PDB file of C-alpha atoms in Angstrom:
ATOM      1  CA  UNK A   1      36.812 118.822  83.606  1.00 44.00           C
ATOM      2  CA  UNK A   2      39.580 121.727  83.844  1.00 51.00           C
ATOM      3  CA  UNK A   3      43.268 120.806  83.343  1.00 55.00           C
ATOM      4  CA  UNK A   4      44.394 119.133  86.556  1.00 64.00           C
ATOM      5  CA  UNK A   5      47.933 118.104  88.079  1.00 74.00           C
ATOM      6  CA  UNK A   6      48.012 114.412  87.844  1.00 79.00           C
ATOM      7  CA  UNK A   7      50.861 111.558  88.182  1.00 85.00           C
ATOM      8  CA  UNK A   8      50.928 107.920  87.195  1.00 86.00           C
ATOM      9  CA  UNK A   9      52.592 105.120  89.275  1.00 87.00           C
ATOM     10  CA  UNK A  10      52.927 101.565  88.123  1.00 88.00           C
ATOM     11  CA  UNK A  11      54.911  98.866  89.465  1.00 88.00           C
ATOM     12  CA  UNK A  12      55.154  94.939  90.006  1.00 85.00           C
ATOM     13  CA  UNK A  13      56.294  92.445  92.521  1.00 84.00           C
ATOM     14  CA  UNK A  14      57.016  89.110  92.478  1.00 82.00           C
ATOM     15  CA  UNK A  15      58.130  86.053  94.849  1.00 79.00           C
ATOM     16  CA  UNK A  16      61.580  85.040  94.783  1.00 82.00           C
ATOM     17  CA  UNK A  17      62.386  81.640  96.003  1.00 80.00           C
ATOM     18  CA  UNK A  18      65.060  80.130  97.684  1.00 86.00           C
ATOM     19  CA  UNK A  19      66.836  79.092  95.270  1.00 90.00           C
ATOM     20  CA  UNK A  20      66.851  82.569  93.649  1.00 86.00           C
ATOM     21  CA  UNK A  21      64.079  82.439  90.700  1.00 84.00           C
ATOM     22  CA  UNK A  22      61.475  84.604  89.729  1.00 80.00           C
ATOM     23  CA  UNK A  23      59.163  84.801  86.846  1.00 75.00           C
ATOM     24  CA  UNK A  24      59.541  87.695  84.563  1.00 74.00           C
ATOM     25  CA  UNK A  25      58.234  90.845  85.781  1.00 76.00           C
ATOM     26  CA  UNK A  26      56.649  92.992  83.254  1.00 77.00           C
ATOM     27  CA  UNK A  27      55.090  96.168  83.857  1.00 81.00           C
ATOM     28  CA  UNK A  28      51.542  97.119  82.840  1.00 82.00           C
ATOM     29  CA  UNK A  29      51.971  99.310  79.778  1.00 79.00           C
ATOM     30  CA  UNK A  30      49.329 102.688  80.710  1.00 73.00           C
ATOM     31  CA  UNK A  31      48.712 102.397  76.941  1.00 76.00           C
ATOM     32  CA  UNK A  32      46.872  99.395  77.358  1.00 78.00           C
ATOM     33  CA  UNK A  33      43.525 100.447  78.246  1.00 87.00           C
ATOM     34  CA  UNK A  34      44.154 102.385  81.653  1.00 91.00           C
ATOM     35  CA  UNK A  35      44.089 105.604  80.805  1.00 89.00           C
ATOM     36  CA  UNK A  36      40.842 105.638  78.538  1.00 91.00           C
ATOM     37  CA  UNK A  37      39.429 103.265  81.398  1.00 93.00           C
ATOM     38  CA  UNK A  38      40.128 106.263  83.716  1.00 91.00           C
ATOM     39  CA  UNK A  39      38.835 109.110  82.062  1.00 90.00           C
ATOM     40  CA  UNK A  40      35.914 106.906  80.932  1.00 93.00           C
ATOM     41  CA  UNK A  41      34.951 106.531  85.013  1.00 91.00           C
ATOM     42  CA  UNK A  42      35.916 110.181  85.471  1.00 88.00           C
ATOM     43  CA  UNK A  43      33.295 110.899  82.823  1.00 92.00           C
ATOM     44  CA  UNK A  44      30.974 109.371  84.280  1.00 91.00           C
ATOM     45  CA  UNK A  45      31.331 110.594  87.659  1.00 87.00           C
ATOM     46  CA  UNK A  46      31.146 113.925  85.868  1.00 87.00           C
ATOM     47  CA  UNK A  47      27.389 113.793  85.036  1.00 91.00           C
ATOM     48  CA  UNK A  48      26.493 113.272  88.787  1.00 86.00           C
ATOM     49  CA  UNK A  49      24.315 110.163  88.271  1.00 90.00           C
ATOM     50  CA  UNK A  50      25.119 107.517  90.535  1.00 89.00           C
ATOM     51  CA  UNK A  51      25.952 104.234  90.299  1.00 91.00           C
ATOM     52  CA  UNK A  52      29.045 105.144  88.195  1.00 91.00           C
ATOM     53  CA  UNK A  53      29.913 102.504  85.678  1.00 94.00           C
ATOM     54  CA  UNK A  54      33.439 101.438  85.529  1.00 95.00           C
ATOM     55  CA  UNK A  55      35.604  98.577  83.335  1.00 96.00           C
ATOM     56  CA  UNK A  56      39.098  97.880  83.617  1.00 94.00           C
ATOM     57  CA  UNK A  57      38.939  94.466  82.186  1.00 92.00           C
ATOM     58  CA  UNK A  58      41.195  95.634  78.759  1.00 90.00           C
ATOM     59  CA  UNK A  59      44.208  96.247  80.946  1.00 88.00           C
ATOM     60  CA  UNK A  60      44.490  92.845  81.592  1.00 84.00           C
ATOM     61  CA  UNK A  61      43.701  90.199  84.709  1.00 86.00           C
ATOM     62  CA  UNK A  62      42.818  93.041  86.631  1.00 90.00           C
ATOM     63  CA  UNK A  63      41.530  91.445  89.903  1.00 89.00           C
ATOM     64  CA  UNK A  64      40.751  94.653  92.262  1.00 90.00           C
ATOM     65  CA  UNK A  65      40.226  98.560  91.762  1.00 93.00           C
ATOM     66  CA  UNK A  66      39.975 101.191  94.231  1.00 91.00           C
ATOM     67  CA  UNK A  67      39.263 104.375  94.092  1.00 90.00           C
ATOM     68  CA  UNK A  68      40.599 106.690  96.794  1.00 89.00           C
ATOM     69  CA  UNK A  69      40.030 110.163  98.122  1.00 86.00           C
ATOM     70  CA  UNK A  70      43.378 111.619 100.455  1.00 87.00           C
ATOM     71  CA  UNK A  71      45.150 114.376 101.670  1.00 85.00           C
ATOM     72  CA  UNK A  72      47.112 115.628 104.473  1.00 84.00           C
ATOM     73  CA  UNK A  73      45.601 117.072 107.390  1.00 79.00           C
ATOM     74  CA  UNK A  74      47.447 119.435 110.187  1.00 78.00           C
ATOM     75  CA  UNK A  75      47.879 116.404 112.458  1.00 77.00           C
ATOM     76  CA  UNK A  76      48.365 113.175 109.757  1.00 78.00           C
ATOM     77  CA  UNK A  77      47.028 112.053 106.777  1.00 80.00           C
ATOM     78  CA  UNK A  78      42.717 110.654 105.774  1.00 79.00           C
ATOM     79  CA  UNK A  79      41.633 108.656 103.146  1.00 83.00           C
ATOM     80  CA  UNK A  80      38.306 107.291 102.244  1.00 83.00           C
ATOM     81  CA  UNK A  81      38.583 104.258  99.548  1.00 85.00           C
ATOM     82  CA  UNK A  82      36.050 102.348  97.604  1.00 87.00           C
ATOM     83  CA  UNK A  83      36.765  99.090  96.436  1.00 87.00           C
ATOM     84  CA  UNK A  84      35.556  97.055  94.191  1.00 90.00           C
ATOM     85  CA  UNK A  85      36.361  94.581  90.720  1.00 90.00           C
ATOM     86  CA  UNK A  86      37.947  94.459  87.561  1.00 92.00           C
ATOM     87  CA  UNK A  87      34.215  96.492  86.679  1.00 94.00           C
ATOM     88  CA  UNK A  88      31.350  97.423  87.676  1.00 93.00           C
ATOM     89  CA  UNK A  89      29.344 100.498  89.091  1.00 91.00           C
ATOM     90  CA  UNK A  90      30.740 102.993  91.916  1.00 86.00           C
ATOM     91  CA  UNK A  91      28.579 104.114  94.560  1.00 83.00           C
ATOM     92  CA  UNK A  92      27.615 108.208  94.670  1.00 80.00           C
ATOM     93  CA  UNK A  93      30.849 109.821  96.435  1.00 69.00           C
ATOM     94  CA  UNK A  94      28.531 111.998  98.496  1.00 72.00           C
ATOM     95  CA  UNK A  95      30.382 111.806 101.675  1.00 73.00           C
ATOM     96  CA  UNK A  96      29.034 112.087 104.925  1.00 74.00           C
ATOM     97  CA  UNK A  97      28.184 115.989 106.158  1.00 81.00           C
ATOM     98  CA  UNK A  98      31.198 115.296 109.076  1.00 75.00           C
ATOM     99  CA  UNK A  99      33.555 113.628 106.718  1.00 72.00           C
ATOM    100  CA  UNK A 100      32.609 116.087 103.926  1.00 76.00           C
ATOM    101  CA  UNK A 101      33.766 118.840 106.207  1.00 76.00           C
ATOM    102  CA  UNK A 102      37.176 117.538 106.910  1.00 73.00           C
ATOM    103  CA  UNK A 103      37.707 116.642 103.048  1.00 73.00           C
ATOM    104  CA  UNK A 104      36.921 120.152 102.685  1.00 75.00           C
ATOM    105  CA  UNK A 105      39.984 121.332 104.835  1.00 78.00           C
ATOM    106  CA  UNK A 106      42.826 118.533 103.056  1.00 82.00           C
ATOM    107  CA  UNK A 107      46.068 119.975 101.998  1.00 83.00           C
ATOM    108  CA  UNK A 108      46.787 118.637  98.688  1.00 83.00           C
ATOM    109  CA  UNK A 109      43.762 116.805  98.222  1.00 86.00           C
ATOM    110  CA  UNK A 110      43.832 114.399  95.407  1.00 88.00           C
ATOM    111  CA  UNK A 111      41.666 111.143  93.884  1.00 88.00           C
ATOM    112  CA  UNK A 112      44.032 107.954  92.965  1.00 92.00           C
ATOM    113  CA  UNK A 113      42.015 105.624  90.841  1.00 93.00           C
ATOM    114  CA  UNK A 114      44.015 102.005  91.080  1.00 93.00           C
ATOM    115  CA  UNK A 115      44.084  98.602  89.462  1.00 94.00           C
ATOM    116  CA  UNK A 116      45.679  95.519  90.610  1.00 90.00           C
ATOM    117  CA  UNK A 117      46.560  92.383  89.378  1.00 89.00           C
ATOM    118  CA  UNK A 118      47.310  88.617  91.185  1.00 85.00           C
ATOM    119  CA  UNK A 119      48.826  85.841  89.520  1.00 79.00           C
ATOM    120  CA  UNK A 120      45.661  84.138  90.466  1.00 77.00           C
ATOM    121  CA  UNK A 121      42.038  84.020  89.933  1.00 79.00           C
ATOM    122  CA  UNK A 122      39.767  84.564  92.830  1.00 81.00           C
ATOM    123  CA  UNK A 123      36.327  86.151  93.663  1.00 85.00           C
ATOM    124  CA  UNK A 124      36.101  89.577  94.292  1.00 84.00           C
ATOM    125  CA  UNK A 125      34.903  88.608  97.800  1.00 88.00           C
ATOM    126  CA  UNK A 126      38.314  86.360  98.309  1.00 88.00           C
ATOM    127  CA  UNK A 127      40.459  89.455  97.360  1.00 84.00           C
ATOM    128  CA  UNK A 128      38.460  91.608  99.800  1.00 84.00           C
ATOM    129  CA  UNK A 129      38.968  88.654 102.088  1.00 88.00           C
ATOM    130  CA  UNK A 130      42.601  88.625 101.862  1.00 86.00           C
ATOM    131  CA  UNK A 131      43.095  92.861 101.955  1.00 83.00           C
ATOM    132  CA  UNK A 132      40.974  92.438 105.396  1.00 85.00           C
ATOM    133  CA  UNK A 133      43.271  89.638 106.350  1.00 87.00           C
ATOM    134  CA  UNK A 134      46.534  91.521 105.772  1.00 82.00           C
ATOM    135  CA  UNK A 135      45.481  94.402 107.365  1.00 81.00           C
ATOM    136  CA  UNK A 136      45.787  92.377 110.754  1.00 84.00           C
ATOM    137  CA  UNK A 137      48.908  90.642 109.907  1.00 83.00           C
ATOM    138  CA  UNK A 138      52.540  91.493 111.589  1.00 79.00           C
ATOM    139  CA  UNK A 139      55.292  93.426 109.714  1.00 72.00           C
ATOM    140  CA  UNK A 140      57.307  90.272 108.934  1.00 68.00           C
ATOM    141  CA  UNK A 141      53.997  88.120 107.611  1.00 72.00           C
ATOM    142  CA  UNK A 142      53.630  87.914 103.475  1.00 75.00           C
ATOM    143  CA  UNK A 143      50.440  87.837 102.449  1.00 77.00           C
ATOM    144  CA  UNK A 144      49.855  86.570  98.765  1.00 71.00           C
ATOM    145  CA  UNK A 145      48.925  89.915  98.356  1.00 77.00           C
ATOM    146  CA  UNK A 146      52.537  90.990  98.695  1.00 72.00           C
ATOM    147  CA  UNK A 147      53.510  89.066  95.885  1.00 73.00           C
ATOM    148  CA  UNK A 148      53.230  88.150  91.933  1.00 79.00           C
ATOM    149  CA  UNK A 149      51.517  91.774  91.855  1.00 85.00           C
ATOM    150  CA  UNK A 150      50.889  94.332  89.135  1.00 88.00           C
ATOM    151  CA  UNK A 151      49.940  97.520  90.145  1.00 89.00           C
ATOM    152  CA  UNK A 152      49.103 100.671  88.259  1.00 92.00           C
ATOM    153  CA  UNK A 153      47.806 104.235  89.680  1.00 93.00           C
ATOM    154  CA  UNK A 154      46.851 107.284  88.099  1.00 91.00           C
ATOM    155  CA  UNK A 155      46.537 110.274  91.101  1.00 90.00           C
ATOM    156  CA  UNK A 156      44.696 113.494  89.901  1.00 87.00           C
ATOM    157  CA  UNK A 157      45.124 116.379  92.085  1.00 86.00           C
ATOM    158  CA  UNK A 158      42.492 118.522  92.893  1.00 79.00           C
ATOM    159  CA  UNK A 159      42.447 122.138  93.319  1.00 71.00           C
ATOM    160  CA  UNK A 160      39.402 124.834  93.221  1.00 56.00           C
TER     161      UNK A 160
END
C-alpha cells in the first residue's frame, strides 16, 4: 500500500445520573492493539481474497466493528458500511456496478475502519438489534447505545 492521508478519532461516553455520578471514563489507548489490528485487515484486503479475516479482540471488550466506505457527493454525502464483531471475516468489497460508479465520482473518498465498546455483553445480533432500533428512535430518545461507550476510528483517505 502507498503512503496515504489518514486520521485517528477516539472518544468515550458515559451516563450521568441524577445525582451527578459517572464512572471513570478512560479512553482506548491506539497502542493497544488497534493499529496493528488495522493494518493486519488492510493486509488482508490487500491480497484480494475474500472473506477477509479480521480480530479486534486485543483492544479490549470490543463489542461491534464497522468498516465504512464515504465521501461527499455534489448534492450530499454516501456511505456503504459493513458491520460486524469484535472478529471475524469481511465480505469481498466488490460493490455493485451502479454503486461502484458513484464511489468512483466521491470527493474525498476515504475508508474508516471502527471499533466500539458497551459496558455490557451482548450477541452480536443484540448490538445489530439495538443500532436498527436507534436508527428509528426520536432526537430526544437515549438508546443504551448512546451511553457507557468507547469508540475508536482510524479514517484512511484514498486518492489515485
Amino acid at each position: 500500500m502507498r503512503n496515504k492521508l489518514a486520521e485517528s478519532y477516539s472518544s468515550a461516553r458515559h451516563l450521568v445520573t441524577s445525582e451527578g455520578t459517572t464512572s471513570p471514563v478512560m479512553l482506548w489507548d491506539p497502542a493497544n492493539g488497534f493499529a496493528d489490528s488495522v493494518n493486519a485487515l488492510l493486509a488482508e484486503i490487500s491480497t484480494g481474497q475474500a472473506p477477509y479475516q479480521y480480530d479486534f479482540t486485543s483492544v479490549g471488550d470490543v463489542a461491534l466493528t464497522h468498516m465504512t466506505l464515504s465521501g461527499s457527493t455534489d448534492d450530499g454525502h454516501a456511505e456503504w458500511a459493513i458491520w460486524g464483531g469484535a472478529s471475524g471475516s469481511m465480505p469481498d468489497l466488490k460493490l455493485p456496478t451502479a454503486l461502484d460508479a458513484k464511489f468512483d465520482s466521491l470527493n474525498l473518498p476515504n475508508l474508516r475502519i471502527g471499533i466500539r465498546g458497551y459496558d455490557s455483553v451482548k450477541p452480536l445480533n443484540e448490538w445489530r438489534r439495538l443500532l436498527a432500533d436507534r436508527n428509528h428512535m426520536t432526537d430526544d430518545e437515549i438508546s443504551v447505545l448512546d451511553y457507557q461507550t468507547n469508540y475508536m476510528e482510524l479514517t484512511v483517505f484514498i486518492e489515485d
